[in-house]
Amino acid sequence: MDFICNFPFFSIMISMFSGIVSAVLSRKAAKWLNLISIWVIWFLSAVLLYYIFGTGEIIVYKMGHFPAPWGNEIRAGLLEAGLALFFCSIMLLSMTGGRKKLMGEVVEEKHNLYYILVDLMLASLLALIYTNDLFTAYVFVEINTISACGLIMIRQNGRTIEAAVRYMIMSLLGSGLLLMGICMLYDITGHLLMSNIRDAVSSIYSAGTYPVPLTVTIILLTCGLAMKSALFPFHTWVADAYGYSTVSSAAILSSLVSKGYIILLIKIIYRVIGFEVYRASHIIDVVFVFGLAGMIMGSISAIRENDIRRMIAYSSVAQIGYIYMGIGLGTRYAMIASIFHILSHAATKSMLFIGAIGLTDVSKGSRHFEELTGSGYRHKIAGITFAVGSLSMVGIPLFSGFISKLLFAQAAVLNTRKMLPALIVLAISTILNAIYFMKTVIRIYTPTEEEGERITMKQEKVYALTCICFIALNIFIGMCSQPIVDWIGAGIDMFA
Amino acid sequence: MKKLTNKLLNWLNAEDTSVFDNAMELKMQEPKEEKEETVEQRMRDRLHIKDEVYSESETKEVKVLRIIYRTLAIILCAFIAYNLLIAVSWLPRTGEFDKPVNNEVSARYIEKGLQETGAVNIVTGMILDYRAFDTFGESNVLNIATITVLILLRRNKKKLPNEIEEKENDRLLEPKNDVILQKAATFLVPAIFLFGIYVILNGHLSPGGGFSGGAIIGAGLILYVSAFGFEKTEKFFTEKTQKVISLSALLFYCLAKSYSFFTGANELESHIPLGKAGAILSSGLILPLNICVGLVVAVTMYTFYCMFRKGEF
Amino acid sequence: MTLFQIILLIFLVICAVSVSFSKNLVRSIMEFMAFSLIMSIIWLTLESPDLGITEAAVGAGVTSILFFVTLKKIHAIREGNKNEEADK
Amino acid sequence: MGPNLWANFGEAVSMILFCIGFANLLLHKNLIKKIIGLNIMDSSIYLFLALKGYIAGHTVPIVVDGVQSVDAYINPIPSGLVLTGIVVSVSVTALMLSLTIRLYRRYQTLDLDEISKRLKKEGL
């Protein structure tokens, strides 16, 4: 076994280690440790991706001295390594973009605790991506939930604590359902390791031994993860949680945390239940309908909003609806579109949050649209970032959002039964998206006579660099879409 | 080309604002003129509307909505219960041996567990050796829960302006120096500590282990505090103690398990003797790991209590 | 499933329902404590003493203590046992 | 209904408990009751899992007198999983309770609906 095969394990352990050590470090040391560990993991994931591209083989790594069904196991394919790389990049950019704001909004002596939360969050995301064991996934889902709650309420005002309570109630309900599903699955298959469960499930399915428990299990797993990732009827906590927490937290939460659960759901669909079995159950139609409802309702709530950050939060409800719609279409191509949308949305949404914070900085700290008028001139790089993000969300060619919408439309055309509703809702949702994002962009580029505070690029070099990186990443995803789609397809084939 | 990039950079830096401003076709917005009265009226209306809509007094509609919500919730719960019961009725029968759960996985744990892990208690051997990654994640759950509780409840050294200060004396409603409690605690606390340590150290031999033993010790500490007050415990348990104990325990756990995972995956010899089965000093890493887990759990439980009571150690 | 286990399970349901219906927060936490204790006995009868010990120490012990401290902090336990109005 | 409802009496009770906890979560306005409901839900899942490992007539999985036969001991896996789960649920409970304390200090109430009404009024 090559030494590179250790890298998934190393990247989980490095972030855990830095999370444990940061508790006794000073603020600055914790910050640097966090930065260095994310960079190291980024580098490891990049090497791993390159290696897997070269060999074309899945890395199966046993955790401990015992082989697969007895011990734990982690597993890295193309998709896993690429997602780890991508998540690290977004995490890095979100942290650097929101660092200045963090100083003002969080009590200084609690800064190192914030870095612990981020480290453990990264560890849990990596473990969710790499793990090959369902119960390990549950434990790390809990770590993810608790650290997400910490990220919401680290900036302590009434709003965030209320949002944290709502978030916790909703997601604990979700983890309860998830755990119940895992227990039932364990009862009818007798395994906890994903590969073994899939073999057992396919034999159960063809033999027809436990049809009712299997269906209930699929419903429980899907419901639990949908609840945790804020699918439409369970989205009540989103606006407060994303709208009032500190900006790095909002960017990380919206672009990584909910996506981590969706990745887990996709893993469960492919590696635990089996795609054919999942498609044969009727839950897939329910997922499709809720996805469509989310696309419309999220956009409508966003249009009615008067607060820029709450508007972005509601927009992410709509985007989660897109992803679930893709899962609900139930074809391989639609799944590729969903995963592509996970990437493009993660890149765009964190970019919008980072851009919006720059705009509110030059508008006397207010986030309401009246005061934001003309802020694009007062803080140019933030204005450009926000505009690029909006264009990408609306689906203008050249940017990443366009490609994902195109992929969704193509996938919908391929599915004859669900083509019509999917296409109609896609069109309506795009128009609604255009309404509220263009409204905001026009608002921030409307000149006013009022002379506000101006911030130039030289005053905030790190922030400007982050913004440029975000724009470059977005255009990269938009321009080089074909290799990315090929990579996702190869990764999905590796799942099976 | 160079000129254009220079211009763009200048514009970005807001040094020369006139480059593109005049080229824009957007119209300059005129300041909205409004009389002061209308503004006041609007503000008043806004407040009034909010009062009307969200008034505290329960209107008839709110009551009806609440009843509808309650009935819907009950119907939903009944529906879920019905479906789950149907699922249960199709599951394999409880208490029987012949079902999918009892397969080769549990068979190996039972048949070879003692030889492979050295632990007489198969459950402990399983959670700390076969499936150690889960357990490592679980101690990190404890760690991160401690951190979130610290974020929420630890008092800031510098007072924030809008922070509401808790003026109440914490022991106001309790009898101070209650004789019965103190006498009972004098006997009970050492016994509880002893039992907790016994449970931790015998984790691989008898029921129990790090989690239960740690929780017992934590409960003992809490009893001690309630009987004798925080002045006594502050002498030996401060913020530093918590940090040092949980850091060293978790770090040892992390490093030991990393070593074991690394050697296991790369097929290296682990060089950790398993010892004679049944002795206290046996079963390789399980005993030190149990001690670490016990320390972490005890410290975490006591930290929760301290934070809840007074926001500092 | 022995008669003893069935009786314990029925007790469990009674405790859970009465938590929901009791007007007084202190009382409902007491009932939750009883719930945990019965649960730990059930686990003992199911031949899992590890779980029994852990649940008795964690569920019935530390969790209930944390609940009581919280009640104290939110002034639900008042002097002279005037608990009636505490349950808003 | 399938054939095994009476044989799976314990599991059926755990499902009913799950739904009682769920109803507690939905119906009660008081946050403390909601947290108790969450705890009941968790415990019921652990009861379900522990029942899965039980085999009638077999004993505790602690090796006695060198007997290492599958016919002697119950399945150890569910016990280990429940052990992990209990610790997770106690940490989550502590977090929820500390959130409750903070919320009470800020708003002097435990009713989430009332708090959101007040938030709207403040227009924060």
PDB file of N, CA, C and O in Angstrom, chain A residues 1 6 16 20 61-66 70-72 109-110 116 133 135-136 143 147 156 186-187 190 380 445 447 456-458, chain B residues 11 13 15 26 29 101 103-105 108-109 116 130-131 134 137 140-141 144 147 151 154 156-157 247 261-267:
ATOM      1  N   MET A   1       0.840  -1.195   0.000  1.00  0.00           N
ATOM      2  CA  MET A   1       0.000   0.000   0.000  1.00  0.00           C
ATOM      3  C   MET A   1       0.881   1.253   0.000  1.00  0.00           C
ATOM      4  O   MET A   1       1.829   1.335   0.766  1.00  0.00           O
ATOM      5  N   ASN A   6      -2.677   6.763   3.184  1.00  0.00           N
ATOM      6  CA  ASN A   6      -2.939   7.222   4.544  1.00  0.00           C
ATOM      7  C   ASN A   6      -3.563   8.605   4.592  1.00  0.00           C
ATOM      8  O   ASN A   6      -4.005   9.041   5.641  1.00  0.00           O
ATOM      9  N   MET A  16      -8.834  17.018  13.811  1.00  0.00           N
ATOM     10  CA  MET A  16      -9.212  16.668  15.181  1.00  0.00           C
ATOM     11  C   MET A  16      -8.139  17.132  16.164  1.00  0.00           C
ATOM     12  O   MET A  16      -8.439  17.724  17.199  1.00  0.00           O
ATOM     13  N   ILE A  20      -8.357  19.738  19.279  1.00  0.00           N
ATOM     14  CA  ILE A  20      -8.109  19.422  20.690  1.00  0.00           C
ATOM     15  C   ILE A  20      -7.075  20.373  21.271  1.00  0.00           C
ATOM     16  O   ILE A  20      -7.225  20.891  22.372  1.00  0.00           O
ATOM     17  N   TYR A  61      -9.342   1.937   3.448  1.00  0.00           N
ATOM     18  CA  TYR A  61      -8.370   2.072   4.523  1.00  0.00           C
ATOM     19  C   TYR A  61      -9.015   1.565   5.788  1.00  0.00           C
ATOM     20  O   TYR A  61     -10.032   2.095   6.235  1.00  0.00           O
ATOM     21  N   LYS A  62      -8.455   0.527   6.399  1.00  0.00           N
ATOM     22  CA  LYS A  62      -9.100   0.016   7.605  1.00  0.00           C
ATOM     23  C   LYS A  62      -8.566   0.757   8.826  1.00  0.00           C
ATOM     24  O   LYS A  62      -7.369   0.984   8.954  1.00  0.00           O
ATOM     25  N   MET A  63      -9.478   1.135   9.702  1.00  0.00           N
ATOM     26  CA  MET A  63      -9.099   1.875  10.906  1.00  0.00           C
ATOM     27  C   MET A  63      -8.861   0.868  12.023  1.00  0.00           C
ATOM     28  O   MET A  63      -9.782   0.459  12.706  1.00  0.00           O
ATOM     29  N   GLY A  64      -7.621   0.450  12.210  1.00  0.00           N
ATOM     30  CA  GLY A  64      -7.329  -0.502  13.260  1.00  0.00           C
ATOM     31  C   GLY A  64      -6.788  -1.784  12.662  1.00  0.00           C
ATOM     32  O   GLY A  64      -6.475  -1.859  11.482  1.00  0.00           O
ATOM     33  N   HIS A  65      -6.680  -2.816  13.507  1.00  0.00           N
ATOM     34  CA  HIS A  65      -6.026  -4.036  13.065  1.00  0.00           C
ATOM     35  C   HIS A  65      -6.971  -5.054  12.465  1.00  0.00           C
ATOM     36  O   HIS A  65      -6.552  -6.147  12.133  1.00  0.00           O
ATOM     37  N   PHE A  66      -8.242  -4.691  12.355  1.00  0.00           N
ATOM     38  CA  PHE A  66      -9.189  -5.720  11.948  1.00  0.00           C
ATOM     39  C   PHE A  66      -9.819  -5.375  10.610  1.00  0.00           C
ATOM     40  O   PHE A  66     -10.179  -4.224  10.378  1.00  0.00           O
ATOM     41  N   TRP A  70     -15.545  -6.201  10.681  1.00  0.00           N
ATOM     42  CA  TRP A  70     -15.341  -6.183  12.136  1.00  0.00           C
ATOM     43  C   TRP A  70     -14.845  -4.827  12.620  1.00  0.00           C
ATOM     44  O   TRP A  70     -15.268  -4.357  13.651  1.00  0.00           O
ATOM     45  N   GLY A  71     -13.949  -4.228  11.873  1.00  0.00           N
ATOM     46  CA  GLY A  71     -13.442  -2.937  12.312  1.00  0.00           C
ATOM     47  C   GLY A  71     -14.076  -1.816  11.513  1.00  0.00           C
ATOM     48  O   GLY A  71     -14.898  -2.047  10.640  1.00  0.00           O
ATOM     49  N   ASN A  72     -13.679  -0.587  11.820  1.00  0.00           N
ATOM     50  CA  ASN A  72     -14.144   0.547  11.024  1.00  0.00           C
ATOM     51  C   ASN A  72     -13.347   0.631   9.744  1.00  0.00           C
ATOM     52  O   ASN A  72     -12.294   0.011   9.608  1.00  0.00           O
ATOM     53  N   GLU A 109     -11.885  36.768  24.319  1.00  0.00           N
ATOM     54  CA  GLU A 109     -11.362  35.581  25.008  1.00  0.00           C
ATOM     55  C   GLU A 109     -12.039  34.294  24.541  1.00  0.00           C
ATOM     56  O   GLU A 109     -11.626  33.212  24.932  1.00  0.00           O
ATOM     57  N   LYS A 110     -13.067  34.427  23.713  1.00  0.00           N
ATOM     58  CA  LYS A 110     -13.699  33.210  23.202  1.00  0.00           C
ATOM     59  C   LYS A 110     -13.287  32.911  21.763  1.00  0.00           C
ATOM     60  O   LYS A 110     -13.848  32.032  21.125  1.00  0.00           O
ATOM     61  N   ILE A 116     -11.708  26.200  17.549  1.00  0.00           N
ATOM     62  CA  ILE A 116     -11.944  24.779  17.844  1.00  0.00           C
ATOM     63  C   ILE A 116     -13.169  24.301  17.113  1.00  0.00           C
ATOM     64  O   ILE A 116     -13.172  23.221  16.498  1.00  0.00           O
ATOM     65  N   ASP A 133     -18.888   3.643   7.212  1.00  0.00           N
ATOM     66  CA  ASP A 133     -19.618   2.955   8.266  1.00  0.00           C
ATOM     67  C   ASP A 133     -20.778   3.841   8.702  1.00  0.00           C
ATOM     68  O   ASP A 133     -20.602   5.035   8.945  1.00  0.00           O
ATOM     69  N   PHE A 135     -22.758   3.893  11.404  1.00  0.00           N
ATOM     70  CA  PHE A 135     -22.844   4.415  12.766  1.00  0.00           C
ATOM     71  C   PHE A 135     -21.793   5.498  13.001  1.00  0.00           C
ATOM     72  O   PHE A 135     -22.059   6.486  13.681  1.00  0.00           O
ATOM     73  N   THR A 136     -20.610   5.319  12.421  1.00  0.00           N
ATOM     74  CA  THR A 136     -19.614   6.393  12.494  1.00  0.00           C
ATOM     75  C   THR A 136     -20.184   7.659  11.887  1.00  0.00           C
ATOM     76  O   THR A 136     -19.998   8.759  12.419  1.00  0.00           O
ATOM     77  N   ILE A 143     -21.477  15.496  15.870  1.00  0.00           N
ATOM     78  CA  ILE A 143     -20.419  16.497  16.054  1.00  0.00           C
ATOM     79  C   ILE A 143     -20.697  17.696  15.162  1.00  0.00           C
ATOM     80  O   ILE A 143     -20.594  18.859  15.577  1.00  0.00           O
ATOM     81  N   SER A 147     -21.334  21.481  16.506  1.00  0.00           N
ATOM     82  CA  SER A 147     -20.423  22.576  16.167  1.00  0.00           C
ATOM     83  C   SER A 147     -21.138  23.621  15.326  1.00  0.00           C
ATOM     84  O   SER A 147     -20.830  24.810  15.435  1.00  0.00           O
ATOM     85  N   GLN A 156     -23.174  36.534  20.317  1.00  0.00           N
ATOM     86  CA  GLN A 156     -24.288  36.349  21.222  1.00  0.00           C
ATOM     87  C   GLN A 156     -25.199  37.548  21.299  1.00  0.00           C
ATOM     88  O   GLN A 156     -24.921  38.519  21.975  1.00  0.00           O
ATOM     89  N   TYR A 186     -29.995  -1.893  10.599  1.00  0.00           N
ATOM     90  CA  TYR A 186     -29.121  -2.860  11.256  1.00  0.00           C
ATOM     91  C   TYR A 186     -29.893  -4.119  11.606  1.00  0.00           C
ATOM     92  O   TYR A 186     -29.381  -5.223  11.474  1.00  0.00           O
ATOM     93  N   ASP A 187     -31.138  -3.934  12.028  1.00  0.00           N
ATOM     94  CA  ASP A 187     -31.918  -5.104  12.425  1.00  0.00           C
ATOM     95  C   ASP A 187     -32.202  -6.022  11.242  1.00  0.00           C
ATOM     96  O   ASP A 187     -32.140  -7.239  11.375  1.00  0.00           O
ATOM     97  N   GLY A 190     -28.164  -6.698   9.652  1.00  0.00           N
ATOM     98  CA  GLY A 190     -27.156  -7.249  10.533  1.00  0.00           C
ATOM     99  C   GLY A 190     -25.775  -6.668  10.327  1.00  0.00           C
ATOM    100  O   GLY A 190     -24.785  -7.209  10.806  1.00  0.00           O
ATOM    101  N   LYS A 380     -15.923  48.868  -3.799  1.00  0.00           N
ATOM    102  CA  LYS A 380     -16.088  48.342  -5.145  1.00  0.00           C
ATOM    103  C   LYS A 380     -15.914  46.852  -5.238  1.00  0.00           C
ATOM    104  O   LYS A 380     -16.684  46.149  -5.897  1.00  0.00           O
ATOM    105  N   TYR A 445     -26.030  49.466  -7.201  1.00  0.00           N
ATOM    106  CA  TYR A 445     -25.339  50.281  -8.196  1.00  0.00           C
ATOM    107  C   TYR A 445     -26.125  51.513  -8.601  1.00  0.00           C
ATOM    108  O   TYR A 445     -25.871  52.090  -9.638  1.00  0.00           O
ATOM    109  N   PRO A 447     -26.599  55.266  -8.164  1.00  0.00           N
ATOM    110  CA  PRO A 447     -25.809  56.321  -7.531  1.00  0.00           C
ATOM    111  C   PRO A 447     -26.667  57.175  -6.601  1.00  0.00           C
ATOM    112  O   PRO A 447     -27.835  57.436  -6.889  1.00  0.00           O
ATOM    113  N   THR A 456     -11.389  51.188   0.316  1.00  0.00           N
ATOM    114  CA  THR A 456     -10.675  50.822  -0.901  1.00  0.00           C
ATOM    115  C   THR A 456     -10.021  49.458  -0.717  1.00  0.00           C
ATOM    116  O   THR A 456     -10.025  48.887   0.364  1.00  0.00           O
ATOM    117  N   MET A 457      -9.488  48.999  -1.837  1.00  0.00           N
ATOM    118  CA  MET A 457      -8.904  47.674  -1.815  1.00  0.00           C
ATOM    119  C   MET A 457      -7.655  47.652  -0.949  1.00  0.00           C
ATOM    120  O   MET A 457      -7.324  46.645  -0.338  1.00  0.00           O
ATOM    121  N   LYS A 458      -6.949  48.785  -0.903  1.00  0.00           N
ATOM    122  CA  LYS A 458      -5.700  48.790  -0.143  1.00  0.00           C
ATOM    123  C   LYS A 458      -5.951  48.716   1.357  1.00  0.00           C
ATOM    124  O   LYS A 458      -5.102  48.245   2.107  1.00  0.00           O
TER     125      LYS A 458
ATOM    126  N   TRP B  11      -9.746  52.244 -10.538  1.00  0.00           N
ATOM    127  CA  TRP B  11     -11.164  52.319 -10.178  1.00  0.00           C
ATOM    128  C   TRP B  11     -11.454  51.467  -8.953  1.00  0.00           C
ATOM    129  O   TRP B  11     -12.169  51.857  -8.049  1.00  0.00           O
ATOM    130  N   ASN B  13      -9.425  50.735  -6.625  1.00  0.00           N
ATOM    131  CA  ASN B  13      -8.878  51.346  -5.432  1.00  0.00           C
ATOM    132  C   ASN B  13      -9.564  52.637  -5.064  1.00  0.00           C
ATOM    133  O   ASN B  13      -9.182  53.284  -4.100  1.00  0.00           O
ATOM    134  N   GLU B  15      -9.306  55.405  -6.355  1.00  0.00           N
ATOM    135  CA  GLU B  15      -8.459  56.591  -6.397  1.00  0.00           C
ATOM    136  C   GLU B  15      -8.984  57.574  -7.422  1.00  0.00           C
ATOM    137  O   GLU B  15      -9.007  58.782  -7.209  1.00  0.00           O
ATOM    138  N   LEU B  26     -26.728  54.957 -15.808  1.00  0.00           N
ATOM    139  CA  LEU B  26     -27.750  54.967 -14.766  1.00  0.00           C
ATOM    140  C   LEU B  26     -28.036  56.394 -14.340  1.00  0.00           C
ATOM    141  O   LEU B  26     -27.150  57.237 -14.278  1.00  0.00           O
ATOM    142  N   GLN B  29     -30.036  59.326  -8.722  1.00  0.00           N
ATOM    143  CA  GLN B  29     -31.318  59.270  -8.027  1.00  0.00           C
ATOM    144  C   GLN B  29     -31.569  60.560  -7.281  1.00  0.00           C
ATOM    145  O   GLN B  29     -30.685  61.086  -6.605  1.00  0.00           O
ATOM    146  N   VAL B 101     -29.248 -10.189  12.686  1.00  0.00           N
ATOM    147  CA  VAL B 101     -28.302  -9.478  13.548  1.00  0.00           C
ATOM    148  C   VAL B 101     -27.192 -10.404  14.040  1.00  0.00           C
ATOM    149  O   VAL B 101     -26.042 -10.002  14.174  1.00  0.00           O
ATOM    150  N   ASN B 103     -24.860 -12.525  13.149  1.00  0.00           N
ATOM    151  CA  ASN B 103     -24.135 -13.055  11.990  1.00  0.00           C
ATOM    152  C   ASN B 103     -22.668 -13.197  12.334  1.00  0.00           C
ATOM    153  O   ASN B 103     -22.286 -13.209  13.507  1.00  0.00           O
ATOM    154  N   GLU B 104     -21.840 -13.241  11.298  1.00  0.00           N
ATOM    155  CA  GLU B 104     -20.425 -13.523  11.536  1.00  0.00           C
ATOM    156  C   GLU B 104     -19.731 -12.399  12.300  1.00  0.00           C
ATOM    157  O   GLU B 104     -18.718 -12.633  12.954  1.00  0.00           O
ATOM    158  N   VAL B 105     -20.285 -11.185  12.252  1.00  0.00           N
ATOM    159  CA  VAL B 105     -19.623 -10.068  12.930  1.00  0.00           C
ATOM    160  C   VAL B 105     -19.641 -10.275  14.434  1.00  0.00           C
ATOM    161  O   VAL B 105     -18.597 -10.281  15.099  1.00  0.00           O
ATOM    162  N   ARG B 108     -17.584 -13.284  15.619  1.00  0.00           N
ATOM    163  CA  ARG B 108     -16.137 -13.113  15.798  1.00  0.00           C
ATOM    164  C   ARG B 108     -15.833 -12.340  17.074  1.00  0.00           C
ATOM    165  O   ARG B 108     -14.866 -12.648  17.770  1.00  0.00           O
ATOM    166  N   TYR B 109     -16.667 -11.325  17.363  1.00  0.00           N
ATOM    167  CA  TYR B 109     -16.428 -10.577  18.606  1.00  0.00           C
ATOM    168  C   TYR B 109     -16.466 -11.521  19.798  1.00  0.00           C
ATOM    169  O   TYR B 109     -15.664 -11.409  20.723  1.00  0.00           O
ATOM    170  N   GLU B 116      -8.052 -11.455  20.694  1.00  0.00           N
ATOM    171  CA  GLU B 116      -7.587 -10.363  19.839  1.00  0.00           C
ATOM    172  C   GLU B 116      -7.465  -9.038  20.573  1.00  0.00           C
ATOM    173  O   GLU B 116      -6.638  -8.209  20.224  1.00  0.00           O
ATOM    174  N   TYR B 130     -12.247  -2.808  18.357  1.00  0.00           N
ATOM    175  CA  TYR B 130     -12.747  -3.066  17.012  1.00  0.00           C
ATOM    176  C   TYR B 130     -13.331  -1.797  16.379  1.00  0.00           C
ATOM    177  O   TYR B 130     -13.049  -1.481  15.243  1.00  0.00           O
ATOM    178  N   ARG B 131     -14.188  -1.112  17.147  1.00  0.00           N
ATOM    179  CA  ARG B 131     -14.854   0.062  16.593  1.00  0.00           C
ATOM    180  C   ARG B 131     -14.378   1.330  17.290  1.00  0.00           C
ATOM    181  O   ARG B 131     -15.175   2.185  17.678  1.00  0.00           O
ATOM    182  N   ASP B 134     -15.484   5.164  16.296  1.00  0.00           N
ATOM    183  CA  ASP B 134     -16.741   5.691  16.827  1.00  0.00           C
ATOM    184  C   ASP B 134     -16.523   6.307  18.192  1.00  0.00           C
ATOM    185  O   ASP B 134     -16.993   7.409  18.484  1.00  0.00           O
ATOM    186  N   GLY B 137     -14.798   9.521  18.152  1.00  0.00           N
ATOM    187  CA  GLY B 137     -15.733  10.574  17.774  1.00  0.00           C
ATOM    188  C   GLY B 137     -16.608  10.974  18.936  1.00  0.00           C
ATOM    189  O   GLY B 137     -16.875  12.151  19.153  1.00  0.00           O
ATOM    190  N   ASN B 140     -14.985  13.194  21.314  1.00  0.00           N
ATOM    191  CA  ASN B 140     -14.954  14.540  20.746  1.00  0.00           C
ATOM    192  C   ASN B 140     -16.297  15.231  20.841  1.00  0.00           C
ATOM    193  O   ASN B 140     -16.350  16.453  20.941  1.00  0.00           O
ATOM    194  N   VAL B 141     -17.398  14.444  20.817  1.00  0.00           N
ATOM    195  CA  VAL B 141     -18.706  15.049  21.057  1.00  0.00           C
ATOM    196  C   VAL B 141     -18.726  15.684  22.428  1.00  0.00           C
ATOM    197  O   VAL B 141     -19.179  16.828  22.609  1.00  0.00           O
ATOM    198  N   ILE B 144     -16.650  18.873  22.397  1.00  0.00           N
ATOM    199  CA  ILE B 144     -17.251  20.029  21.725  1.00  0.00           C
ATOM    200  C   ILE B 144     -18.480  20.510  22.485  1.00  0.00           C
ATOM    201  O   ILE B 144     -18.768  21.717  22.517  1.00  0.00           O
ATOM    202  N   ILE B 147     -17.210  22.770  25.008  1.00  0.00           N
ATOM    203  CA  ILE B 147     -16.817  24.061  24.441  1.00  0.00           C
ATOM    204  C   ILE B 147     -18.027  24.933  24.176  1.00  0.00           C
ATOM    205  O   ILE B 147     -18.022  26.133  24.481  1.00  0.00           O
ATOM    206  N   ILE B 151     -18.833  28.543  25.771  1.00  0.00           N
ATOM    207  CA  ILE B 151     -19.139  29.741  24.999  1.00  0.00           C
ATOM    208  C   ILE B 151     -20.398  30.399  25.533  1.00  0.00           C
ATOM    209  O   ILE B 151     -20.474  31.618  25.683  1.00  0.00           O
ATOM    210  N   ARG B 154     -19.885  30.820  30.142  1.00  0.00           N
ATOM    211  CA  ARG B 154     -18.759  31.351  30.901  1.00  0.00           C
ATOM    212  C   ARG B 154     -18.840  32.855  30.947  1.00  0.00           C
ATOM    213  O   ARG B 154     -19.072  33.511  29.936  1.00  0.00           O
ATOM    214  N   ASN B 156     -17.740  36.592  30.976  1.00  0.00           N
ATOM    215  CA  ASN B 156     -16.627  37.304  30.375  1.00  0.00           C
ATOM    216  C   ASN B 156     -15.872  38.033  31.460  1.00  0.00           C
ATOM    217  O   ASN B 156     -16.448  38.526  32.416  1.00  0.00           O
ATOM    218  N   LYS B 157     -14.568  38.091  31.264  1.00  0.00           N
ATOM    219  CA  LYS B 157     -13.780  38.800  32.272  1.00  0.00           C
ATOM    220  C   LYS B 157     -14.061  40.292  32.204  1.00  0.00           C
ATOM    221  O   LYS B 157     -14.198  40.969  33.211  1.00  0.00           O
ATOM    222  N   LEU B 247      -7.252  18.231  27.997  1.00  0.00           N
ATOM    223  CA  LEU B 247      -6.277  18.261  26.897  1.00  0.00           C
ATOM    224  C   LEU B 247      -5.416  17.009  26.919  1.00  0.00           C
ATOM    225  O   LEU B 247      -5.278  16.331  25.903  1.00  0.00           O
ATOM    226  N   PHE B 261      -4.340   2.939  14.616  1.00  0.00           N
ATOM    227  CA  PHE B 261      -4.935   2.908  13.281  1.00  0.00           C
ATOM    228  C   PHE B 261      -3.855   2.817  12.212  1.00  0.00           C
ATOM    229  O   PHE B 261      -3.965   2.066  11.248  1.00  0.00           O
ATOM    230  N   PHE B 262      -2.816   3.622  12.413  1.00  0.00           N
ATOM    231  CA  PHE B 262      -1.765   3.684  11.394  1.00  0.00           C
ATOM    232  C   PHE B 262      -1.076   2.337  11.252  1.00  0.00           C
ATOM    233  O   PHE B 262      -0.927   1.810  10.146  1.00  0.00           O
ATOM    234  N   THR B 263      -0.693   1.746  12.406  1.00  0.00           N
ATOM    235  CA  THR B 263      -0.020   0.446  12.317  1.00  0.00           C
ATOM    236  C   THR B 263      -0.964  -0.604  11.764  1.00  0.00           C
ATOM    237  O   THR B 263      -0.557  -1.464  10.983  1.00  0.00           O
ATOM    238  N   GLY B 264      -2.236  -0.514  12.156  1.00  0.00           N
ATOM    239  CA  GLY B 264      -3.172  -1.524  11.686  1.00  0.00           C
ATOM    240  C   GLY B 264      -3.362  -1.464  10.182  1.00  0.00           C
ATOM    241  O   GLY B 264      -3.350  -2.490   9.503  1.00  0.00           O
ATOM    242  N   ALA B 265      -3.508  -0.253   9.655  1.00  0.00           N
ATOM    243  CA  ALA B 265      -3.796  -0.134   8.229  1.00  0.00           C
ATOM    244  C   ALA B 265      -2.577  -0.473   7.388  1.00  0.00           C
ATOM    245  O   ALA B 265      -2.701  -1.007   6.294  1.00  0.00           O
ATOM    246  N   ASN B 266      -1.382  -0.151   7.895  1.00  0.00           N
ATOM    247  CA  ASN B 266      -0.188  -0.417   7.107  1.00  0.00           C
ATOM    248  C   ASN B 266       0.427  -1.776   7.412  1.00  0.00           C
ATOM    249  O   ASN B 266       1.546  -2.050   7.012  1.00  0.00           O
ATOM    250  N   GLU B 267      -0.322  -2.617   8.154  1.00  0.00           N
ATOM    251  CA  GLU B 267       0.115  -3.975   8.460  1.00  0.00           C
ATOM    252  C   GLU B 267       1.454  -3.979   9.188  1.00  0.00           C
ATOM    253  O   GLU B 267       2.347  -4.753   8.889  1.00  0.00           O
TER     254      GLU B 267
END
